[in-house]
Short mmCIF file of C-alpha atoms in Angstrom, two decimals:
data_model
loop_
_atom_site.label_atom_id
_atom_site.label_comp_id
_atom_site.label_asym_id
_atom_site.label_seq_id
_atom_site.Cartn_x
_atom_site.Cartn_y
_atom_site.Cartn_z
CA MET A 7 0.11 0.08 -0.03
CA PRO A 8 2.10 3.05 -1.09
CA ALA A 9 1.62 6.42 -1.53
CA TYR A 10 3.78 8.91 -3.82
CA LYS A 11 4.68 12.28 -3.38
CA ASP A 12 3.71 15.44 -5.98
CA LYS A 13 7.23 17.02 -6.39
CA ASN A 14 5.27 20.15 -8.27
CA LYS A 15 2.90 20.64 -5.47
CA GLY A 16 4.35 18.75 -2.44
CA THR A 17 1.56 16.74 -1.46
CA TRP A 18 0.72 13.12 -1.26
CA TYR A 19 -1.45 10.65 -3.32
CA ALA A 20 -2.04 7.77 -2.99
CA SER A 21 -2.48 5.39 -6.34
CA PHE A 22 -3.68 1.40 -6.84
CA TYR A 23 -5.16 -1.44 -8.07
CA TYR A 24 -8.58 -2.87 -6.67
CA GLU A 25 -11.31 -5.49 -7.77
CA ASN A 26 -14.21 -4.09 -8.53
CA TRP A 27 -17.56 -6.21 -8.10
CA MET A 28 -17.35 -7.94 -11.15
CA GLY A 29 -14.11 -8.88 -10.30
CA VAL A 30 -12.17 -6.61 -12.79
CA LYS A 31 -9.17 -5.00 -11.68
CA GLU A 32 -9.47 -1.17 -12.13
CA LYS A 33 -7.25 1.79 -10.85
CA LYS A 34 -8.24 4.07 -8.26
CA MET A 35 -6.33 7.87 -7.56
CA LYS A 36 -7.21 10.22 -4.69
CA ARG A 37 -4.16 13.42 -4.42
CA GLY A 38 -4.31 16.33 -2.37
CA PHE A 39 -2.89 14.90 1.11
CA ALA A 40 -1.60 17.01 3.31
CA THR A 41 0.77 13.61 4.42
CA LYS A 42 1.95 10.28 2.95
CA ARG A 43 -0.37 9.15 6.39
CA GLU A 44 -3.68 10.86 5.52
CA ALA A 45 -2.93 9.24 1.47
CA LEU A 46 -2.45 5.57 3.38
CA GLU A 47 -5.44 5.76 5.98
CA TRP A 48 -7.65 6.76 2.93
CA GLU A 49 -6.65 4.01 0.52
CA ARG A 50 -6.71 1.54 3.92
CA THR A 51 -10.24 2.49 4.24
CA PHE A 52 -11.10 2.39 0.53
CA LEU A 53 -10.48 -1.12 0.69
CA GLN A 54 -11.94 -1.95 3.43
CA GLN A 55 -15.58 -0.68 2.20
CA LYS A 56 -15.21 -2.32 -1.31
CA SER A 57 -13.92 -5.59 0.78
CA SER A 58 -16.57 -4.87 2.81
CA ASP A 59 -13.85 -5.27 6.47
CA LEU A 60 -16.14 -4.12 9.40
CA ASN A 61 -12.22 -3.27 11.07
CA MET A 62 -13.53 0.25 9.34
CA THR A 63 -14.52 2.87 11.72
CA PHE A 64 -17.83 3.66 12.19
CA GLU A 65 -17.65 6.96 10.42
CA ALA A 66 -15.96 5.16 7.42
CA PHE A 67 -19.38 2.91 7.60
CA ILE A 68 -21.34 5.66 7.65
CA ALA A 69 -20.03 7.03 4.17
CA GLN A 70 -20.32 3.25 2.66
CA TYR A 71 -24.22 3.37 4.49
CA VAL A 72 -24.62 6.34 2.31
CA ALA A 73 -23.86 5.28 -0.19
CA ASP A 74 -25.82 2.53 -0.10
CA MET A 75 -28.88 4.15 1.26
CA SER A 76 -29.55 7.50 0.27
CA GLY A 77 -30.94 7.02 -3.38
CA ARG A 78 -33.52 4.99 -1.86
CA ILE A 79 -35.03 7.14 0.61
CA ARG A 80 -37.53 10.34 0.20
CA GLU A 81 -34.87 13.52 0.53
CA SER A 82 -37.51 15.11 3.03
CA THR A 83 -36.61 11.80 5.44
CA TRP A 84 -33.01 12.36 4.16
CA GLY A 85 -32.57 15.03 5.61
CA THR A 86 -33.79 14.32 8.72
CA LYS A 87 -31.46 11.17 9.44
CA GLU A 88 -28.66 12.76 7.63
CA HIS A 89 -28.42 15.25 10.28
CA ILE A 90 -28.40 12.59 13.07
CA LEU A 91 -25.68 10.80 11.51
CA TYR A 92 -23.67 13.66 11.63
CA LYS A 93 -24.40 15.50 14.65
CA LYS A 94 -26.02 12.47 16.71
CA LEU A 95 -23.87 9.78 16.10
CA ILE A 96 -20.58 10.44 14.55
CA PRO A 97 -19.56 12.76 17.20
CA TYR A 98 -19.43 9.78 19.33
CA PHE A 99 -19.11 6.37 17.72
CA GLY A 100 -17.06 7.97 14.92
CA ALA A 101 -13.17 6.61 15.59
CA LYS A 102 -14.73 3.36 17.12
CA LYS A 103 -14.47 0.13 14.70
CA MET A 104 -17.24 -1.45 13.63
CA CYS A 105 -16.57 -5.15 14.90
CA GLU A 106 -15.49 -3.17 18.18
CA ILE A 107 -19.05 -1.46 19.12
CA GLN A 108 -20.72 -3.53 22.11
CA SER A 109 -23.73 -2.96 24.16
CA LYS A 110 -22.51 -1.06 26.56
CA ASP A 111 -20.58 1.24 24.45
CA VAL A 112 -24.76 2.21 23.10
CA ILE A 113 -25.76 2.54 26.84
CA ALA A 114 -23.46 5.09 27.17
CA TRP A 115 -24.46 6.70 23.95
CA GLN A 116 -28.08 6.46 25.39
CA ASN A 117 -27.33 7.96 29.03
CA GLU A 118 -25.30 10.71 27.25
CA MET A 119 -28.51 11.90 24.89
CA LEU A 120 -31.11 10.71 28.33
CA ASN A 121 -28.90 13.88 30.43
CA TYR A 122 -28.73 16.19 27.53
CA ARG A 123 -29.96 19.48 28.65
CA ASP A 124 -30.70 22.53 25.97
CA LYS A 125 -29.30 25.79 27.49
CA ASP A 126 -32.86 26.12 28.69
CA GLY A 127 -32.48 23.08 30.87
CA LYS A 128 -34.63 21.04 28.46
CA PRO A 129 -34.41 17.00 27.83
CA TYR A 130 -34.92 15.73 23.57
CA SER A 131 -38.33 14.06 23.77
CA PRO A 132 -39.18 10.81 24.08
CA ILE A 133 -40.29 10.87 20.82
CA TYR A 134 -36.66 12.63 19.12
CA LEU A 135 -34.98 10.07 21.90
CA LYS A 136 -36.46 6.90 20.16
CA THR A 137 -35.49 8.34 16.89
CA LEU A 138 -32.52 8.65 17.02
CA HIS A 139 -31.81 4.94 18.50
CA ASN A 140 -33.74 3.69 15.82
CA GLN A 141 -31.53 5.51 13.60
CA LEU A 142 -28.27 3.58 15.23
CA SER A 143 -30.10 0.67 14.86
CA CYS A 144 -30.80 0.84 11.20
CA ILE A 145 -26.84 1.74 10.74
CA PHE A 146 -26.14 -1.61 12.32
CA ASN A 147 -29.37 -3.68 10.85
CA HIS A 148 -27.56 -2.58 7.68
CA ALA A 149 -23.91 -3.77 9.11
CA VAL A 150 -25.64 -7.81 9.91
CA LYS A 151 -27.25 -7.73 6.89
CA HIS A 152 -24.91 -7.05 4.37
CA TYR A 153 -21.83 -6.56 5.45
CA HIS A 154 -21.87 -9.98 8.16
CA LEU A 155 -21.70 -7.90 11.27
CA SER A 156 -22.76 -11.18 13.64
CA ALA A 157 -25.05 -8.76 15.79
CA ASN A 158 -26.39 -5.55 15.85
CA PRO A 159 -25.41 -3.79 19.61
CA ALA A 160 -28.33 -1.42 19.45
CA ALA A 161 -30.68 -4.26 19.78
CA GLN A 162 -29.24 -6.06 22.31
CA ALA A 163 -28.77 -2.94 24.40
CA GLY A 164 -32.48 -1.77 23.73
CA ASN A 165 -34.16 0.77 23.15
CA MET A 166 -34.71 4.28 24.69
CA GLY A 167 -37.46 6.64 24.52
CA LYS A 168 -41.42 6.09 23.58
CA ALA A 169 -43.21 6.17 19.70
CA LYS A 170 -46.58 8.85 21.60
CA ASN A 171 -46.11 11.53 23.35
CA GLY A 172 -48.99 11.44 25.80
CA GLU A 173 -52.44 10.94 24.06
CA MET A 174 -54.02 12.05 21.07
CA SER A 175 -54.94 15.99 20.38
CA TYR A 176 -58.13 16.51 18.75
CA TRP A 177 -60.47 18.95 17.93
CA THR A 178 -64.44 18.74 18.04
CA LYS A 179 -66.73 19.96 15.58
CA LYS A 180 -67.34 22.53 17.85
CA GLU A 181 -63.84 23.61 18.57
CA TYR A 182 -63.01 23.58 14.88
CA GLN A 183 -66.00 25.91 14.05
CA LYS A 184 -65.01 28.09 16.76
CA PHE A 185 -61.17 28.26 14.87
CA ALA A 186 -62.00 28.31 11.31
CA GLN A 187 -64.87 31.85 12.46
CA ALA A 188 -61.48 33.25 13.79
CA ILE A 189 -59.25 32.93 10.28
CA MET A 190 -62.09 33.99 8.00
CA ASP A 191 -60.41 37.46 7.28
CA LYS A 192 -57.26 35.81 5.34
CA PRO A 193 -59.49 33.41 3.06
CA LEU A 194 -55.81 31.78 1.73
CA SER A 195 -55.51 30.59 5.77
CA PHE A 196 -59.91 29.39 5.90
CA TYR A 197 -59.95 27.23 3.11
CA ALA A 198 -56.58 25.50 3.71
CA PHE A 199 -57.50 25.43 7.48
CA GLU A 200 -61.13 23.49 5.60
CA MET A 201 -59.19 20.98 3.52
CA LEU A 202 -57.26 19.84 6.44
CA TYR A 203 -60.30 19.41 9.05
CA TRP A 204 -63.07 18.47 6.72
CA CYS A 205 -60.65 16.01 3.77
CA GLY A 206 -58.39 14.90 7.06
CA ILE A 207 -55.49 15.49 4.93
CA ARG A 208 -52.37 16.08 5.65
CA GLU A 209 -50.16 19.29 5.63
CA GLY A 210 -48.05 17.83 2.98
CA GLU A 211 -50.41 16.73 0.81
CA LEU A 212 -52.46 20.11 1.21
CA LEU A 213 -49.18 21.93 -0.13
CA ALA A 214 -49.05 19.81 -3.21
CA LEU A 215 -52.94 20.58 -3.94
CA THR A 216 -52.98 22.40 -8.16
CA PRO A 217 -56.41 22.88 -9.94
CA ALA A 218 -55.58 19.94 -11.30
CA ASP A 219 -56.76 17.69 -8.68
CA PHE A 220 -59.47 18.78 -8.40
CA ASP A 221 -63.00 17.57 -10.07
CA PHE A 222 -65.97 19.76 -8.84
CA ARG A 223 -68.36 17.53 -11.34
CA LYS A 224 -67.66 14.14 -9.18
CA GLU A 225 -66.79 16.30 -5.63
CA THR A 226 -63.60 14.48 -5.47
CA VAL A 227 -59.70 15.61 -4.85
CA THR A 228 -56.99 13.03 -6.02
CA ILE A 229 -53.81 12.98 -3.78
CA ASN A 230 -50.64 11.78 -5.04
CA LYS A 231 -47.92 14.16 -4.00
CA SER A 232 -46.77 16.13 -1.39
CA TYR A 233 -45.03 19.43 -0.89
CA GLN A 234 -41.58 19.98 1.09
CA ARG A 235 -39.53 23.23 1.79
CA ILE A 236 -36.15 21.45 1.41
CA LYS A 237 -32.92 23.35 2.27
CA GLY A 238 -34.36 26.35 0.88
CA ARG A 239 -35.95 24.48 -2.28
CA ASP A 240 -39.50 23.65 -3.29
CA VAL A 241 -39.94 19.87 -3.59
CA ILE A 242 -43.19 17.51 -4.56
CA THR A 243 -42.16 14.13 -3.69
CA ASP A 244 -44.95 10.27 -3.96
CA PRO A 245 -47.30 10.62 -0.68
CA LYS A 246 -46.05 9.19 2.21
CA THR A 247 -47.17 5.60 2.08
CA PRO A 248 -48.35 3.67 -0.71
CA LYS A 249 -51.90 3.76 0.54
CA SER A 250 -51.71 7.45 0.76
CA ASN A 251 -52.80 8.06 -3.16
CA ARG A 252 -56.24 8.09 -3.07
CA VAL A 253 -59.62 9.87 -4.26
CA ILE A 254 -61.45 11.54 -1.32
CA GLN A 255 -65.07 12.35 -1.98
CA MET A 256 -65.38 16.32 -0.75
CA PRO A 257 -69.01 17.72 1.11
CA ALA A 258 -70.43 20.39 -1.55
CA PHE A 259 -69.82 23.41 0.63
CA LEU A 260 -66.16 22.44 0.36
CA CYS A 261 -66.37 22.55 -3.27
CA GLU A 262 -67.52 25.70 -3.47
CA GLU A 263 -65.44 27.01 -1.24
CA ILE A 264 -62.48 25.26 -3.12
CA GLN A 265 -63.69 26.94 -6.78
CA GLU A 266 -64.23 30.17 -4.68
CA HIS A 267 -60.53 29.96 -3.64
CA ILE A 268 -59.51 28.65 -6.61
CA LYS A 269 -60.99 31.58 -8.67
CA SER A 270 -59.85 34.45 -6.62
CA LEU A 271 -55.89 32.60 -8.04
CA TYR A 272 -54.74 35.14 -10.19
CA GLY A 273 -53.76 33.78 -13.35
CA VAL A 274 -53.25 30.12 -12.15
CA ARG A 275 -52.63 27.00 -14.02
CA LEU A 276 -53.61 23.72 -13.61
CA THR A 277 -50.12 23.28 -12.09
CA ASP A 278 -49.51 25.58 -10.08
CA ARG A 279 -50.16 24.98 -6.11
CA ILE A 280 -53.60 26.72 -4.88
CA PHE A 281 -52.03 26.84 -1.59
CA PRO A 282 -48.09 29.07 -2.00
CA VAL A 283 -47.02 28.78 1.49
CA THR A 284 -45.08 27.00 3.47
CA LYS A 285 -45.89 24.78 7.25
CA SER A 286 -44.39 27.14 9.12
CA TYR A 287 -47.48 29.83 7.74
CA LEU A 288 -49.55 27.69 8.52
CA TYR A 289 -48.45 27.06 11.90
CA LYS A 290 -47.99 31.05 12.35
CA GLU A 291 -51.50 31.04 11.36
CA MET A 292 -52.82 28.01 13.72
CA GLU A 293 -50.76 29.89 16.56
CA ARG A 294 -52.71 32.99 15.40
CA GLY A 295 -56.70 31.09 15.69
CA CYS A 296 -56.27 29.42 18.67
CA LYS A 297 -55.48 33.11 20.33
CA ILE A 298 -58.62 34.78 18.92
CA SER A 299 -60.95 32.19 19.28
CA GLY A 300 -59.38 30.65 22.79
CA VAL A 301 -59.68 27.33 21.68
CA LYS A 302 -56.78 24.76 23.14
CA LYS A 303 -53.58 24.70 21.05
CA ILE A 304 -53.48 21.38 18.81
CA ARG A 305 -50.61 20.80 15.81
CA ILE A 306 -51.57 20.98 12.39
CA HIS A 307 -51.52 17.10 12.35
CA ASP A 308 -53.71 16.71 14.92
CA LEU A 309 -56.66 18.37 12.83
CA ARG A 310 -56.30 14.67 10.76
CA HIS A 311 -56.68 12.88 13.84
CA SER A 312 -59.70 15.54 14.56
CA HIS A 313 -61.22 14.57 10.93
CA ILE A 314 -60.84 11.16 12.25
CA SER A 315 -62.36 11.23 15.28
CA LEU A 316 -65.27 13.07 13.54
CA LEU A 317 -65.92 10.06 11.20
CA ILE A 318 -66.00 7.60 14.35
CA ASP A 319 -68.61 10.20 15.88
CA MET A 320 -70.38 9.82 12.74
CA GLY A 321 -70.68 5.73 12.91
CA PHE A 322 -68.55 4.76 10.08
CA THR A 323 -66.09 1.83 10.45
CA ALA A 324 -62.33 1.46 10.39
CA LEU A 325 -62.31 0.68 7.42
CA ALA A 326 -64.59 2.87 5.45
CA ILE A 327 -62.12 5.62 7.43
CA ALA A 328 -58.34 3.82 6.56
CA ASP A 329 -59.34 4.54 2.44
CA ARG A 330 -60.47 7.60 3.28
CA VAL A 331 -57.06 8.90 4.88
CA GLY A 332 -55.05 6.88 3.28
CA HIS A 333 -54.19 4.33 6.24
CA GLU A 334 -54.42 0.48 6.75
CA SER A 335 -57.96 0.03 8.46
CA ILE A 336 -55.94 -2.22 11.57
CA ASP A 337 -54.02 1.66 12.02
CA ILE A 338 -56.77 2.94 12.44
CA THR A 339 -58.81 0.11 14.78
CA TYR A 340 -55.41 0.61 16.88
CA ARG A 341 -54.51 3.79 17.07
CA TYR A 342 -58.09 5.34 17.51
CA ALA A 343 -59.69 2.46 19.50
CA HIS A 344 -60.36 3.61 22.61
CA LEU A 345 -62.87 6.52 20.33
CA PHE A 346 -64.62 3.58 19.30
CA PRO A 347 -68.01 3.51 21.08
CA THR A 348 -68.25 0.25 23.13
CA ARG A 349 -70.33 -2.73 22.54
CA GLN A 350 -69.32 -4.79 24.97
CA GLU A 351 -72.48 -4.98 27.08
CA GLU A 352 -74.97 -5.83 24.06
CA MET A 353 -71.99 -8.51 23.50
CA ALA A 354 -72.73 -9.77 26.41
CA ASN A 355 -76.28 -10.02 26.22
CA LYS A 356 -76.00 -11.50 23.52
CA LEU A 357 -74.39 -14.17 24.59
CA ASN A 358 -76.33 -14.37 27.64
CA MET A 359 -78.65 -15.34 25.58
CA GLU A 360 -76.80 -18.10 23.01
CA ARG A 361 -76.01 -20.03 25.71
CA GLY A 362 -79.63 -19.96 26.47
CA ASN A 363 -80.34 -21.68 23.94
CA PHE A 364 -78.75 -24.89 25.60
#
């Protein structure tokens, strides 16, 4: 594994041959290293990655993981993942060899995350702690599945945090109507929240809507894309899941409202976004409406919960609701079980009658 000095520039470079995935020899060269040691270290890491040698450092494996996964994950999701990789994991595990990281190392890292406090003394939320651990576990699972790591030390250490923060928040119809009245002074805001509440769509789905998505004759809206603001760019992606691609039947009054809104947009084309704002705009309008109306503060996403709770209260089945909001019916049954009316007493009475028929 030699390294060479560039006499003209005074820097070092690595130059060597390796076998590619087809078994064919290829030449690899990289210039610009300040020292011979840096050039040799780069060559060693490169060859370890190519041979799946887990003597490589965690940081070197992350480079391989990124190369394997970055094109397979939604850009919006990758942004969150990337931040965790480089800000929360590499600073702690970066210099450790993949094959030497043990569950006790993961536990020590978990303890650091659990004990973290920001400048105001606030810890990480339980949901964020769980997200951090899940990302670390994903990396080791990738190494186990594709690079012959013997075991996942994050799985051995056990999880931290929890999937949900407290109870689900939602508005009753009366609360929503009070909120809607408060924001009617801004038509764009009013129509946006009308779509969120009465259709139960996600905020990214709302912000991606164009005139072409509506069929006012059939009173439907097609959900087939999602809007994200990523690194200062407007990005349109596929919906969150395949099930999220759906056609929603709209109430007649909402069709009339959205037609009014589209007509008010000067020069709007079929492919233009009819709500050309960002999620931060919706957050500010939510806060403003809550302050004016006096209704309790909930998240934008909780309007989706509010829509589902309204449908449950109206007597619709989990299957029908799931089809409308783009969930699996089992998810509706599990997540909203406490909202469905109980029929335990009716069941017991019928079972009693059956027993009496013997």
